[in-house]
Amino acid sequence: MSKVYISPSILSADFANLERDIKLVENAGADWLHVDVMDGHFVPNITIGVPVVASIKKVASMPLDVHLMIENPEKYIEAFAKAGADILTFHYEAVSDVKGIIELIKSFGVKAGMSIKPKTPAETVFPYLEDLDLVLVMTVEPGFGGQKFMAECAEKIPLISEKAPKNLIIQVDGGINAETARICTCYGANSLVAGNYIYKSDDIKAAVKSLL
Ligand code: DX5
Ligand code: ZN
């Protein structure tokens, strides 16, 4: 089986102890750090922005997997790239020029990801699979951690996987735990984001391992 990249979401961490909580998942063997950026417009919540990403970059050794849940993401690509993002994932629903923003992200040497919300069909991503490094299938409505996994959204994974070039990362985000992770990896996902399941666990190392 191919490698599955685990990306804990720091949205569920203690923001007053971010460095400590980043080290916790780093020591637990996580691969990437998932950073949820929300603007209060694209989603009804506000989280963190460029300065926090720049500070995280100084203390994290894992690649930063930055999930932009913002309107007009093209305006902020340069700033997030310079702050140290290694992967920048924008939402299909938030842009008009998909190819343009993919090129823009790549022009900074950053990996380009595109995410789709629960109601956006799998077919939407097909024209861009050759250009993208990552496709993120949301299994909750973006905006908050701790929501319930929507199994019907995971059914998009095999449709995408069937058409995907072999290096494409297919990531899933929302309501991931040991059980839902299994569903997603069986469908062909090779990266899992998990917030509450990892950070609210008593044994973070065991929680990370249980996703594999
Ligand atoms: C939701 C965010 C997710 C969230 C996942 O809008 O994109 O990354 O933090 O949290 P859990 O794993 O708790 O559903
Ligand atoms: Zn996310």
Short mmCIF file of N, CA and C in Angstrom, two decimals, residues 28 53 122 128 158 167 171 195 197 207:
data_model
loop_
_atom_site.label_atom_id
_atom_site.label_comp_id
_atom_site.label_asym_id
_atom_site.label_seq_id
_atom_site.Cartn_x
_atom_site.Cartn_y
_atom_site.Cartn_z
N ALA A 28 4.71 12.38 17.62
CA ALA A 28 3.80 11.24 17.45
C ALA A 28 3.93 10.63 16.06
N VAL A 53 1.17 31.89 10.63
CA VAL A 53 1.83 30.87 9.81
C VAL A 53 3.35 31.10 9.83
N ALA A 122 -17.50 15.58 -7.69
CA ALA A 122 -16.13 15.11 -7.95
C ALA A 122 -15.63 15.54 -9.32
N TYR A 128 -8.40 19.53 -13.85
CA TYR A 128 -7.18 20.11 -13.25
C TYR A 128 -6.24 19.08 -12.64
N PRO A 158 -13.13 7.54 -4.78
CA PRO A 158 -12.79 6.60 -5.87
C PRO A 158 -12.98 7.19 -7.26
N ASN A 167 1.03 10.52 -9.00
CA ASN A 167 1.61 11.29 -7.90
C ASN A 167 0.63 12.20 -7.17
N GLN A 171 -6.49 13.97 -0.44
CA GLN A 171 -6.59 14.22 1.00
C GLN A 171 -8.07 14.35 1.41
N GLY A 195 -8.36 16.68 13.33
CA GLY A 195 -8.22 17.69 14.36
C GLY A 195 -8.60 17.13 15.71
N TYR A 197 -9.95 14.33 16.69
CA TYR A 197 -9.61 12.94 17.00
C TYR A 197 -8.19 12.84 17.56
N ALA A 207 -3.26 7.75 18.72
CA ALA A 207 -4.28 8.29 17.82
C ALA A 207 -3.72 8.44 16.40
#
